Amino acid sequence: MAIQPNLVFFRGIALCSLGAIVSLGCSTQLNQGPRPSENPAFSGNPDNPASVHGDTSPSVRTMATSPAPVVTLPSGAQCAVQALPTRRIGKLTDVRYRNAVKDLVGTEGAAATVKTPGVGNDLLVEPVDSVRIDGGLLFQYQSAAESLAAAIATAQSPLFPCAANTLIADNCVETWIGAFVGRAFRRPLQAAEIADYKALFEAGTEADAAGGVKLVVQAALQSPWFLYATELGAPGAPPGATQLSDDELAAQLSFWLLDSPPDEQLRLAATAGTLSSDPMTLVTEARRLLASAPGKARVVDALSNWFQLKGVLSKPKDPVLFPNFPQVKDSLLPAAGAFLDEITWSGDFMNVYTSTAAFVDPNLATLVGAPAPAQPGLTRVSLPATERQGILTQPAFLARFGTPTEGQIVQRGLFVRREALCQKLSPPPPGLDVLKPGEGLTERQFADFRATQVACAGCHTFIDPFGLMFSHYDTTGAYHESEMGTPIDASGVVTGTDFDGTLANAVELSQKLSQSATAEGCVVTKMFSWGLSRVQSADGCTIEKFRQSFAMGGHRLDALLTDIAASDDFRLRVVE
Amino acid sequence: MPNPTNSKQHRRRFLGGLGAAGAAFVLPFLQRETWAQTGVSGPQRLLILQSPDGRAYELWRPTGSGADFQFGPTMQPFEPLKSKAVLISGLDHLADNPEPHCGGLVQWMTGMAGNFDGSNYTSGKIPSVDQLVATNAAFVGSTRFPSLQMAGDMTTEDGDRSHRYLSWAGNNLPLPGEFRPLENYKRIFEGITLAPTNAGSTQANRTVLERKSVLDLLLKDAARMAAVVPIAQKDYFDAHVEGLRSLERNLSSMGSSPAAGCSSPDSTQYPTGNSSEQFPAYMKANLEIIRLAFACDLTRVITFMSSPTTSGLRHQTWNPAIPNTEDHHASSHDSLIPNLTAINAWYSERLAELVTALSQTADGAGSLLDSMLVLYGSELGDGREHSHRNVPFVLFGGAGGKLATGRYLNFVDNQPRSSNDLWISVLGILGMPTTTVGDPAKCGGPVPGL
């Protein structure tokens, strides 16, 4: 069948919710018992058990009637008791491991190929305490450590300050071990640890110290004290709250904002004990790290992960419908990064939803309808406020939530619920057996169909309206006023928010988000999650408290981040 | 250890201090595992392979019954292997898992609904069935690796982490597969030497001795950490300690002599780029590693995830005959039959190649396939509607004489029948009889006729 421009066919699916992760919170009831077998989805296959059996869930189920906030916001009296994070150890991410190797021995070397199976780098919150180190990963660390140690450990190695034949003056070796392994462990060594590493040094030393240095380097790069960051506080602390040690605070701050172990200034502050004795020191140090180029880049990278932008690279577009997309694809992330960078460091962060700024090269300019810039690289322009405001109308975001042919209504809508409002919805039950409406529907037509089906609508009224507001933007992020001569209607009815009502389009939605207390709270929730590397973030009272000061201070993101660094949640842990 | 006073004494102490224990490390691993389990062929082995997103029923529905059956269209590549195969239809992943894709994986492999975090992470609550087998000392003997987890591709968005996990060690303890052939090769075949003279090389011995010293210290470091790890993370950190111990154990089997049929794979042409673009090369390399890992008796339990559920692989990249641009997952939801036909037939071809190679690999008195139980399945039945009903299952191999092959068992009817039952039968075949697997409420008993 002929495919017409700007009206692409989306072949209907048998299930109302589509996509990698789907979740719905809905007031829907599932029927018991087998369904009739004349399911047109499987016409010609009357013995397909999928259509005969119906749903596998035997019982009638009713789910929550509206979306719930991810972080419950309790009222007054409940805030008397703080819910602090628990103590834990957490494996260094691959990036942090590599930077820690480089910090210790001066080069990444073989550590560059170490890859923890089953994890990537697209998440805002690193799952540091649910990714384990097991035999396979230990083998990788072992291979890397042996390779690095062999390359580094010569008797003249700059890493080893003692004379090559220093075996008599053990003091030098002990001092070196304390410093070198102490830097690997990111804390001073206990006497027993120094003794054990010294024994290893001696076992490896023969004609000269190179063998001993090699073994110590090998061990330090594989020690659990190197591979995990600890959040344990003082040993033997009684139940209740305990403060993280200075060394732990330094590492936590540095790994958070730079993905690297503490630099010299942070290490000095830790040794002096000022990080634990005065939270303002944490603020000062956080400001220093955020003022650095790597710190700024890290924040923008985290925000890109929050908005899930990196996924755009695995979202190819139909080459017949969108032949120019390959030319803009590689510019999308840098352009979005430049946008986020400007928003983050120039004042009110809620402008992330309303700014008309965009960064374009000649190809991107064509995509967004801006005049072509004269120079190569990215140039800052302002886009028409009626067409685009904020990150949700930037091509990177729109293309990321788009199939090869169409923008994804459900995925865009779910993002707004989950990531802009921090609300949770539960997913559809498996095997939801719904009559297919037919072939060749547009996303819009299929959304309309879902709205008419009780089994779908209970959940989708909370999702589809948001998604439909993006109807002006196709799967590459280009803006269209009308479709085959008919003006596009991008309006939707919003419920379950602090701005319920009918909204005209994604621009109006973005404006509402920028003024929404729920969205403000979601920024705070997300930044706490990121700072603590904990999906569950801080408790509702803390979030609300920080939301208020975030709002009163003009929504400065850097101020929020430094406040988080000084917060109880950052510094204290509860002892079980 | 007293302080050294000169380097000569120090050297003696280094080599002498390890004494008899040190000597043991330099001897080749002479103790061969006796084929005690069956006496007919090699020891039993278990291989579980997944291909993602289920299959459209009309594309794999067989015809005939019992011993007189024909594979359906996308399973045609298995037709020459029919005498070694058992095809089973009508089994269902029965459980209430809120998220159908990861929930299907967890339900299939553990027999029990998982933990759902309310957003997009479903984790297993109990060990997966392959781990029940891998922790059975009689089954694994003294193999170097109690089990291995491998994959062909791990490309999925990070928000969909649990889409990548087939095996589980316990409650929220995933065992993700390694998809890089080079890393698999280095780890699995380390220490296998094919020329006995290499076993005594000085450099290899030195590496082993040094590694032992380092591991001793690492175990001390780990013990100090274990003493302060919060109780809630005990299982989390135990994996680390157990990993160190397995590295230490494996030092004593460096330089093994190969069994008949055992050789080291050719690692010179392994792909290293993007697995979603070079997927055929990743599949081929990893499946060959699997074959030789079994042939060399380095392990007896392997699980292999071809691609995570909601597979984003675009098979058009290596199969230009596929007409539409959608990836595998989108193809299943858009019911693009030409795409699904080609994709699933391709997976069948790859598996048929592996099974054929297993049948041609010498092992004991027969072939490797004779001793194996190969189980091919998926986390979904009909992926077009996230259905967990009528999941396609094909078994291959003789399981050491315990599995009668060349049959089609058809359980398609109006009654739900749990895939847990297949595991009950499998465990019985592998010498670990049980009456339930996973959730007892989702078990009916062994699969009749298996």
PDB file of N, CA, C and O in Angstrom, chain A residues 13 15 21 42 47 52-53 56 88-89 113 118 120-122 128 131 140 146 196-197 202-203 205-206 214 223 228 400 427-428, chain B residues 10 14 58 61 97-98 118 120 157-158 160 163-164 173 180 187 210-211 220-221 224 233 236 239-240 333 382 384 386 389 413-414:
ATOM      1  N   ILE A  13      -1.852  -3.396  16.873  1.00  0.00           N
ATOM      2  CA  ILE A  13      -1.340  -4.513  17.656  1.00  0.00           C
ATOM      3  C   ILE A  13      -2.468  -5.106  18.471  1.00  0.00           C
ATOM      4  O   ILE A  13      -3.471  -4.456  18.745  1.00  0.00           O
ATOM      5  N   LEU A  15      -2.445  -5.960  21.504  1.00  0.00           N
ATOM      6  CA  LEU A  15      -2.441  -5.571  22.907  1.00  0.00           C
ATOM      7  C   LEU A  15      -2.482  -4.061  22.981  1.00  0.00           C
ATOM      8  O   LEU A  15      -1.848  -3.386  22.187  1.00  0.00           O
ATOM      9  N   ILE A  21       8.931  -1.413  27.995  1.00  0.00           N
ATOM     10  CA  ILE A  21       8.375  -1.485  29.345  1.00  0.00           C
ATOM     11  C   ILE A  21       7.034  -0.788  29.288  1.00  0.00           C
ATOM     12  O   ILE A  21       6.959   0.358  28.902  1.00  0.00           O
ATOM     13  N   PHE A  42      -6.187 -13.956  15.081  1.00  0.00           N
ATOM     14  CA  PHE A  42      -5.662 -15.261  14.708  1.00  0.00           C
ATOM     15  C   PHE A  42      -6.632 -15.990  13.797  1.00  0.00           C
ATOM     16  O   PHE A  42      -6.806 -17.185  13.887  1.00  0.00           O
ATOM     17  N   ASP A  47      -7.339 -23.140  16.407  1.00  0.00           N
ATOM     18  CA  ASP A  47      -6.873 -23.931  17.543  1.00  0.00           C
ATOM     19  C   ASP A  47      -5.735 -23.259  18.279  1.00  0.00           C
ATOM     20  O   ASP A  47      -5.059 -23.876  19.084  1.00  0.00           O
ATOM     21  N   VAL A  52      -8.040 -19.104  22.688  1.00  0.00           N
ATOM     22  CA  VAL A  52      -9.075 -19.903  23.331  1.00  0.00           C
ATOM     23  C   VAL A  52      -9.037 -19.739  24.837  1.00  0.00           C
ATOM     24  O   VAL A  52     -10.054 -19.623  25.498  1.00  0.00           O
ATOM     25  N   HIS A  53      -7.812 -19.676  25.376  1.00  0.00           N
ATOM     26  CA  HIS A  53      -7.731 -19.675  26.830  1.00  0.00           C
ATOM     27  C   HIS A  53      -8.007 -18.325  27.438  1.00  0.00           C
ATOM     28  O   HIS A  53      -8.442 -18.242  28.573  1.00  0.00           O
ATOM     29  N   THR A  56      -4.473 -15.659  31.580  1.00  0.00           N
ATOM     30  CA  THR A  56      -4.053 -16.702  32.508  1.00  0.00           C
ATOM     31  C   THR A  56      -4.358 -16.356  33.952  1.00  0.00           C
ATOM     32  O   THR A  56      -4.314 -17.205  34.819  1.00  0.00           O
ATOM     33  N   ARG A  88      25.721   0.317  53.348  1.00  0.00           N
ATOM     34  CA  ARG A  88      25.908  -0.676  52.295  1.00  0.00           C
ATOM     35  C   ARG A  88      27.309  -0.561  51.724  1.00  0.00           C
ATOM     36  O   ARG A  88      28.016   0.419  51.973  1.00  0.00           O
ATOM     37  N   ILE A  89      27.687  -1.572  50.947  1.00  0.00           N
ATOM     38  CA  ILE A  89      28.822  -1.436  50.037  1.00  0.00           C
ATOM     39  C   ILE A  89      28.258  -1.432  48.630  1.00  0.00           C
ATOM     40  O   ILE A  89      27.186  -1.983  48.385  1.00  0.00           O
ATOM     41  N   THR A 113      39.149  -2.646  28.931  1.00  0.00           N
ATOM     42  CA  THR A 113      38.245  -3.642  28.344  1.00  0.00           C
ATOM     43  C   THR A 113      37.409  -4.366  29.379  1.00  0.00           C
ATOM     44  O   THR A 113      36.615  -5.228  29.028  1.00  0.00           O
ATOM     45  N   GLY A 118      25.878  -7.335  31.504  1.00  0.00           N
ATOM     46  CA  GLY A 118      24.479  -7.030  31.769  1.00  0.00           C
ATOM     47  C   GLY A 118      24.206  -5.631  32.258  1.00  0.00           C
ATOM     48  O   GLY A 118      23.097  -5.337  32.689  1.00  0.00           O
ATOM     49  N   GLY A 120      24.932  -1.215  31.467  1.00  0.00           N
ATOM     50  CA  GLY A 120      25.427  -0.224  30.525  1.00  0.00           C
ATOM     51  C   GLY A 120      25.725   1.070  31.241  1.00  0.00           C
ATOM     52  O   GLY A 120      26.124   1.066  32.394  1.00  0.00           O
ATOM     53  N   ASN A 121      25.519   2.188  30.569  1.00  0.00           N
ATOM     54  CA  ASN A 121      25.825   3.475  31.185  1.00  0.00           C
ATOM     55  C   ASN A 121      24.744   4.507  30.911  1.00  0.00           C
ATOM     56  O   ASN A 121      25.005   5.698  30.871  1.00  0.00           O
ATOM     57  N   ASP A 122      23.518   4.040  30.702  1.00  0.00           N
ATOM     58  CA  ASP A 122      22.455   4.963  30.340  1.00  0.00           C
ATOM     59  C   ASP A 122      21.565   5.359  31.504  1.00  0.00           C
ATOM     60  O   ASP A 122      20.635   6.119  31.298  1.00  0.00           O
ATOM     61  N   VAL A 128      24.415   0.329  42.011  1.00  0.00           N
ATOM     62  CA  VAL A 128      25.705  -0.084  42.573  1.00  0.00           C
ATOM     63  C   VAL A 128      25.586  -1.225  43.566  1.00  0.00           C
ATOM     64  O   VAL A 128      26.540  -1.949  43.773  1.00  0.00           O
ATOM     65  N   VAL A 131      24.367  -4.995  41.527  1.00  0.00           N
ATOM     66  CA  VAL A 131      25.225  -5.657  40.552  1.00  0.00           C
ATOM     67  C   VAL A 131      26.381  -6.288  41.317  1.00  0.00           C
ATOM     68  O   VAL A 131      27.164  -5.589  41.963  1.00  0.00           O
ATOM     69  N   GLN A 140      38.008 -11.035  34.960  1.00  0.00           N
ATOM     70  CA  GLN A 140      38.361  -9.848  34.178  1.00  0.00           C
ATOM     71  C   GLN A 140      39.264  -8.914  34.981  1.00  0.00           C
ATOM     72  O   GLN A 140      40.258  -8.386  34.459  1.00  0.00           O
ATOM     73  N   GLU A 146      46.869  -8.113  36.324  1.00  0.00           N
ATOM     74  CA  GLU A 146      48.152  -8.756  35.994  1.00  0.00           C
ATOM     75  C   GLU A 146      48.830  -8.033  34.842  1.00  0.00           C
ATOM     76  O   GLU A 146      50.048  -7.815  34.849  1.00  0.00           O
ATOM     77  N   ASP A 196      50.151  -7.635  56.022  1.00  0.00           N
ATOM     78  CA  ASP A 196      49.834  -8.632  54.997  1.00  0.00           C
ATOM     79  C   ASP A 196      50.373  -8.224  53.632  1.00  0.00           C
ATOM     80  O   ASP A 196      50.906  -9.040  52.886  1.00  0.00           O
ATOM     81  N   TYR A 197      50.235  -6.946  53.292  1.00  0.00           N
ATOM     82  CA  TYR A 197      50.737  -6.507  51.985  1.00  0.00           C
ATOM     83  C   TYR A 197      52.253  -6.522  51.948  1.00  0.00           C
ATOM     84  O   TYR A 197      52.881  -6.790  50.922  1.00  0.00           O
ATOM     85  N   GLU A 202      57.319  -9.133  50.061  1.00  0.00           N
ATOM     86  CA  GLU A 202      58.512  -9.941  50.303  1.00  0.00           C
ATOM     87  C   GLU A 202      58.448 -11.240  49.508  1.00  0.00           C
ATOM     88  O   GLU A 202      59.462 -11.700  48.974  1.00  0.00           O
ATOM     89  N   ALA A 203      57.279 -11.837  49.430  1.00  0.00           N
ATOM     90  CA  ALA A 203      57.164 -13.089  48.685  1.00  0.00           C
ATOM     91  C   ALA A 203      57.501 -12.880  47.214  1.00  0.00           C
ATOM     92  O   ALA A 203      58.008 -13.774  46.543  1.00  0.00           O
ATOM     93  N   THR A 205      59.542 -10.444  45.996  1.00  0.00           N
ATOM     94  CA  THR A 205      60.835  -9.821  45.747  1.00  0.00           C
ATOM     95  C   THR A 205      61.924 -10.855  45.640  1.00  0.00           C
ATOM     96  O   THR A 205      62.044 -11.725  46.493  1.00  0.00           O
ATOM     97  N   GLU A 206      62.734 -10.776  44.617  1.00  0.00           N
ATOM     98  CA  GLU A 206      63.867 -11.677  44.481  1.00  0.00           C
ATOM     99  C   GLU A 206      65.143 -10.868  44.292  1.00  0.00           C
ATOM    100  O   GLU A 206      65.672 -10.333  45.249  1.00  0.00           O
ATOM    101  N   LYS A 214      55.273  -5.606  41.811  1.00  0.00           N
ATOM    102  CA  LYS A 214      54.280  -6.176  40.903  1.00  0.00           C
ATOM    103  C   LYS A 214      53.152  -6.844  41.671  1.00  0.00           C
ATOM    104  O   LYS A 214      51.965  -6.624  41.384  1.00  0.00           O
ATOM    105  N   SER A 223      41.660  -5.862  45.076  1.00  0.00           N
ATOM    106  CA  SER A 223      41.128  -5.966  46.427  1.00  0.00           C
ATOM    107  C   SER A 223      39.672  -5.499  46.469  1.00  0.00           C
ATOM    108  O   SER A 223      39.303  -4.532  45.792  1.00  0.00           O
ATOM    109  N   TYR A 228      34.945  -1.881  45.645  1.00  0.00           N
ATOM    110  CA  TYR A 228      33.691  -1.402  46.203  1.00  0.00           C
ATOM    111  C   TYR A 228      33.914  -0.048  46.875  1.00  0.00           C
ATOM    112  O   TYR A 228      34.976   0.203  47.437  1.00  0.00           O
ATOM    113  N   ARG A 400      13.847   9.880  20.158  1.00  0.00           N
ATOM    114  CA  ARG A 400      14.148   8.751  21.015  1.00  0.00           C
ATOM    115  C   ARG A 400      12.893   7.935  21.300  1.00  0.00           C
ATOM    116  O   ARG A 400      12.938   6.715  21.414  1.00  0.00           O
ATOM    117  N   PRO A 427       1.952  -2.132  35.363  1.00  0.00           N
ATOM    118  CA  PRO A 427       1.896  -2.543  33.957  1.00  0.00           C
ATOM    119  C   PRO A 427       0.678  -3.395  33.652  1.00  0.00           C
ATOM    120  O   PRO A 427      -0.036  -3.802  34.583  1.00  0.00           O
ATOM    121  N   PRO A 428       0.441  -3.687  32.398  1.00  0.00           N
ATOM    122  CA  PRO A 428      -0.708  -4.507  32.054  1.00  0.00           C
ATOM    123  C   PRO A 428      -0.473  -5.953  32.471  1.00  0.00           C
ATOM    124  O   PRO A 428       0.663  -6.386  32.572  1.00  0.00           O
TER     125      PRO A 428
ATOM    126  N   HIS B  10      66.076 -15.277  50.743  1.00  0.00           N
ATOM    127  CA  HIS B  10      64.719 -14.835  50.420  1.00  0.00           C
ATOM    128  C   HIS B  10      64.150 -15.649  49.256  1.00  0.00           C
ATOM    129  O   HIS B  10      63.011 -16.079  49.262  1.00  0.00           O
ATOM    130  N   PHE B  14      60.882 -18.133  49.182  1.00  0.00           N
ATOM    131  CA  PHE B  14      59.740 -17.901  48.277  1.00  0.00           C
ATOM    132  C   PHE B  14      59.283 -19.218  47.650  1.00  0.00           C
ATOM    133  O   PHE B  14      58.132 -19.586  47.733  1.00  0.00           O
ATOM    134  N   GLU B  58       1.124 -20.004  14.383  1.00  0.00           N
ATOM    135  CA  GLU B  58       0.942 -20.597  13.055  1.00  0.00           C
ATOM    136  C   GLU B  58       2.265 -20.774  12.322  1.00  0.00           C
ATOM    137  O   GLU B  58       2.339 -21.506  11.348  1.00  0.00           O
ATOM    138  N   ARG B  61       3.635 -24.268  14.308  1.00  0.00           N
ATOM    139  CA  ARG B  61       2.736 -25.376  14.627  1.00  0.00           C
ATOM    140  C   ARG B  61       3.104 -26.619  13.834  1.00  0.00           C
ATOM    141  O   ARG B  61       3.123 -26.597  12.606  1.00  0.00           O
ATOM    142  N   ASN B  97       2.770 -12.283  36.657  1.00  0.00           N
ATOM    143  CA  ASN B  97       3.880 -11.339  36.627  1.00  0.00           C
ATOM    144  C   ASN B  97       3.402 -10.061  35.963  1.00  0.00           C
ATOM    145  O   ASN B  97       2.966 -10.081  34.823  1.00  0.00           O
ATOM    146  N   PRO B  98       3.476  -8.939  36.661  1.00  0.00           N
ATOM    147  CA  PRO B  98       2.917  -7.715  36.092  1.00  0.00           C
ATOM    148  C   PRO B  98       3.525  -7.329  34.751  1.00  0.00           C
ATOM    149  O   PRO B  98       2.838  -6.826  33.885  1.00  0.00           O
ATOM    150  N   GLY B 118       7.622  -2.179  40.550  1.00  0.00           N
ATOM    151  CA  GLY B 118       6.592  -1.171  40.300  1.00  0.00           C
ATOM    152  C   GLY B 118       6.847  -0.360  39.053  1.00  0.00           C
ATOM    153  O   GLY B 118       5.988   0.383  38.611  1.00  0.00           O
ATOM    154  N   ASN B 120       9.983  -1.037  36.166  1.00  0.00           N
ATOM    155  CA  ASN B 120      10.435  -1.842  35.033  1.00  0.00           C
ATOM    156  C   ASN B 120      11.527  -2.842  35.391  1.00  0.00           C
ATOM    157  O   ASN B 120      12.370  -3.132  34.573  1.00  0.00           O
ATOM    158  N   GLU B 157      17.886  -1.277  26.247  1.00  0.00           N
ATOM    159  CA  GLU B 157      18.078  -0.059  27.029  1.00  0.00           C
ATOM    160  C   GLU B 157      18.276  -0.404  28.493  1.00  0.00           C
ATOM    161  O   GLU B 157      17.709  -1.364  28.999  1.00  0.00           O
ATOM    162  N   ASP B 158      19.088   0.380  29.179  1.00  0.00           N
ATOM    163  CA  ASP B 158      19.425   0.063  30.557  1.00  0.00           C
ATOM    164  C   ASP B 158      18.215   0.074  31.460  1.00  0.00           C
ATOM    165  O   ASP B 158      18.197  -0.588  32.480  1.00  0.00           O
ATOM    166  N   ASP B 160      15.745  -1.368  30.939  1.00  0.00           N
ATOM    167  CA  ASP B 160      15.153  -2.690  30.819  1.00  0.00           C
ATOM    168  C   ASP B 160      16.160  -3.754  31.229  1.00  0.00           C
ATOM    169  O   ASP B 160      16.316  -4.767  30.562  1.00  0.00           O
ATOM    170  N   HIS B 163      15.524  -7.486  31.353  1.00  0.00           N
ATOM    171  CA  HIS B 163      15.317  -8.162  30.083  1.00  0.00           C
ATOM    172  C   HIS B 163      16.524  -9.015  29.708  1.00  0.00           C
ATOM    173  O   HIS B 163      16.431  -9.854  28.821  1.00  0.00           O
ATOM    174  N   ARG B 164      17.670  -8.750  30.351  1.00  0.00           N
ATOM    175  CA  ARG B 164      18.911  -9.410  29.980  1.00  0.00           C
ATOM    176  C   ARG B 164      19.221 -10.621  30.838  1.00  0.00           C
ATOM    177  O   ARG B 164      20.264 -11.245  30.659  1.00  0.00           O
ATOM    178  N   LEU B 173      19.366 -11.872  42.659  1.00  0.00           N
ATOM    179  CA  LEU B 173      20.781 -12.102  42.407  1.00  0.00           C
ATOM    180  C   LEU B 173      20.919 -12.594  40.967  1.00  0.00           C
ATOM    181  O   LEU B 173      21.028 -13.794  40.719  1.00  0.00           O
ATOM    182  N   ARG B 180      30.704 -11.354  24.917  1.00  0.00           N
ATOM    183  CA  ARG B 180      31.906 -11.137  24.109  1.00  0.00           C
ATOM    184  C   ARG B 180      32.659 -12.456  23.973  1.00  0.00           C
ATOM    185  O   ARG B 180      33.140 -13.011  24.978  1.00  0.00           O
ATOM    186  N   ARG B 187      38.382 -16.734  29.555  1.00  0.00           N
ATOM    187  CA  ARG B 187      38.068 -17.251  30.886  1.00  0.00           C
ATOM    188  C   ARG B 187      37.872 -18.762  30.862  1.00  0.00           C
ATOM    189  O   ARG B 187      38.383 -19.480  31.715  1.00  0.00           O
ATOM    190  N   GLU B 210      52.426 -17.006  41.757  1.00  0.00           N
ATOM    191  CA  GLU B 210      52.170 -15.609  42.121  1.00  0.00           C
ATOM    192  C   GLU B 210      50.692 -15.367  42.336  1.00  0.00           C
ATOM    193  O   GLU B 210      50.276 -14.697  43.284  1.00  0.00           O
ATOM    194  N   ARG B 211      49.911 -15.947  41.434  1.00  0.00           N
ATOM    195  CA  ARG B 211      48.470 -15.761  41.546  1.00  0.00           C
ATOM    196  C   ARG B 211      47.971 -16.317  42.868  1.00  0.00           C
ATOM    197  O   ARG B 211      47.090 -15.753  43.510  1.00  0.00           O
ATOM    198  N   LYS B 220      41.955 -12.740  52.369  1.00  0.00           N
ATOM    199  CA  LYS B 220      42.036 -12.080  53.679  1.00  0.00           C
ATOM    200  C   LYS B 220      41.323 -10.728  53.631  1.00  0.00           C
ATOM    201  O   LYS B 220      40.580 -10.378  54.548  1.00  0.00           O
ATOM    202  N   ASP B 221      41.585  -9.952  52.592  1.00  0.00           N
ATOM    203  CA  ASP B 221      40.894  -8.665  52.436  1.00  0.00           C
ATOM    204  C   ASP B 221      39.383  -8.884  52.422  1.00  0.00           C
ATOM    205  O   ASP B 221      38.614  -8.121  53.020  1.00  0.00           O
ATOM    206  N   ARG B 224      37.980  -9.570  55.797  1.00  0.00           N
ATOM    207  CA  ARG B 224      37.864  -8.346  56.595  1.00  0.00           C
ATOM    208  C   ARG B 224      36.646  -7.544  56.161  1.00  0.00           C
ATOM    209  O   ARG B 224      35.965  -6.936  56.979  1.00  0.00           O
ATOM    210  N   GLN B 233      23.292  -7.478  52.874  1.00  0.00           N
ATOM    211  CA  GLN B 233      24.095  -7.663  51.681  1.00  0.00           C
ATOM    212  C   GLN B 233      24.953  -8.920  51.742  1.00  0.00           C
ATOM    213  O   GLN B 233      25.879  -9.083  50.941  1.00  0.00           O
ATOM    214  N   TYR B 236      24.888 -10.840  48.629  1.00  0.00           N
ATOM    215  CA  TYR B 236      25.515 -10.011  47.602  1.00  0.00           C
ATOM    216  C   TYR B 236      27.028 -10.188  47.632  1.00  0.00           C
ATOM    217  O   TYR B 236      27.669 -10.440  46.618  1.00  0.00           O
ATOM    218  N   ALA B 239      28.951 -13.803  46.828  1.00  0.00           N
ATOM    219  CA  ALA B 239      29.313 -14.133  45.450  1.00  0.00           C
ATOM    220  C   ALA B 239      30.765 -13.767  45.182  1.00  0.00           C
ATOM    221  O   ALA B 239      31.470 -14.470  44.453  1.00  0.00           O
ATOM    222  N   HIS B 240      31.208 -12.678  45.780  1.00  0.00           N
ATOM    223  CA  HIS B 240      32.594 -12.240  45.588  1.00  0.00           C
ATOM    224  C   HIS B 240      33.547 -13.245  46.221  1.00  0.00           C
ATOM    225  O   HIS B 240      34.513 -13.699  45.596  1.00  0.00           O
ATOM    226  N   HIS B 333       4.994  -7.282  17.652  1.00  0.00           N
ATOM    227  CA  HIS B 333       3.784  -6.560  18.036  1.00  0.00           C
ATOM    228  C   HIS B 333       3.005  -6.058  16.844  1.00  0.00           C
ATOM    229  O   HIS B 333       1.778  -5.929  16.907  1.00  0.00           O
ATOM    230  N   ASP B 382       3.044 -16.708  22.209  1.00  0.00           N
ATOM    231  CA  ASP B 382       2.860 -15.865  21.037  1.00  0.00           C
ATOM    232  C   ASP B 382       3.231 -14.431  21.415  1.00  0.00           C
ATOM    233  O   ASP B 382       2.518 -13.760  22.148  1.00  0.00           O
ATOM    234  N   ARG B 384       3.134 -11.767  19.901  1.00  0.00           N
ATOM    235  CA  ARG B 384       2.329 -10.681  19.363  1.00  0.00           C
ATOM    236  C   ARG B 384       1.389 -10.101  20.406  1.00  0.00           C
ATOM    237  O   ARG B 384       0.993  -8.948  20.328  1.00  0.00           O
ATOM    238  N   HIS B 386       1.948 -10.751  23.924  1.00  0.00           N
ATOM    239  CA  HIS B 386       2.582 -10.982  25.214  1.00  0.00           C
ATOM    240  C   HIS B 386       2.058 -12.254  25.858  1.00  0.00           C
ATOM    241  O   HIS B 386       2.037 -12.356  27.083  1.00  0.00           O
ATOM    242  N   ARG B 389       1.017 -18.405  26.842  1.00  0.00           N
ATOM    243  CA  ARG B 389       0.424 -19.707  26.563  1.00  0.00           C
ATOM    244  C   ARG B 389       1.120 -20.367  25.390  1.00  0.00           C
ATOM    245  O   ARG B 389       1.554 -19.713  24.453  1.00  0.00           O
ATOM    246  N   ASP B 413      -4.645 -27.813  24.376  1.00  0.00           N
ATOM    247  CA  ASP B 413      -6.049 -28.081  24.680  1.00  0.00           C
ATOM    248  C   ASP B 413      -6.564 -26.894  25.479  1.00  0.00           C
ATOM    249  O   ASP B 413      -5.915 -25.873  25.566  1.00  0.00           O
ATOM    250  N   ASN B 414      -7.715 -27.034  26.084  1.00  0.00           N
ATOM    251  CA  ASN B 414      -8.281 -25.915  26.818  1.00  0.00           C
ATOM    252  C   ASN B 414      -7.735 -25.769  28.229  1.00  0.00           C
ATOM    253  O   ASN B 414      -8.100 -24.850  28.933  1.00  0.00           O
TER     254      ASN B 414
END
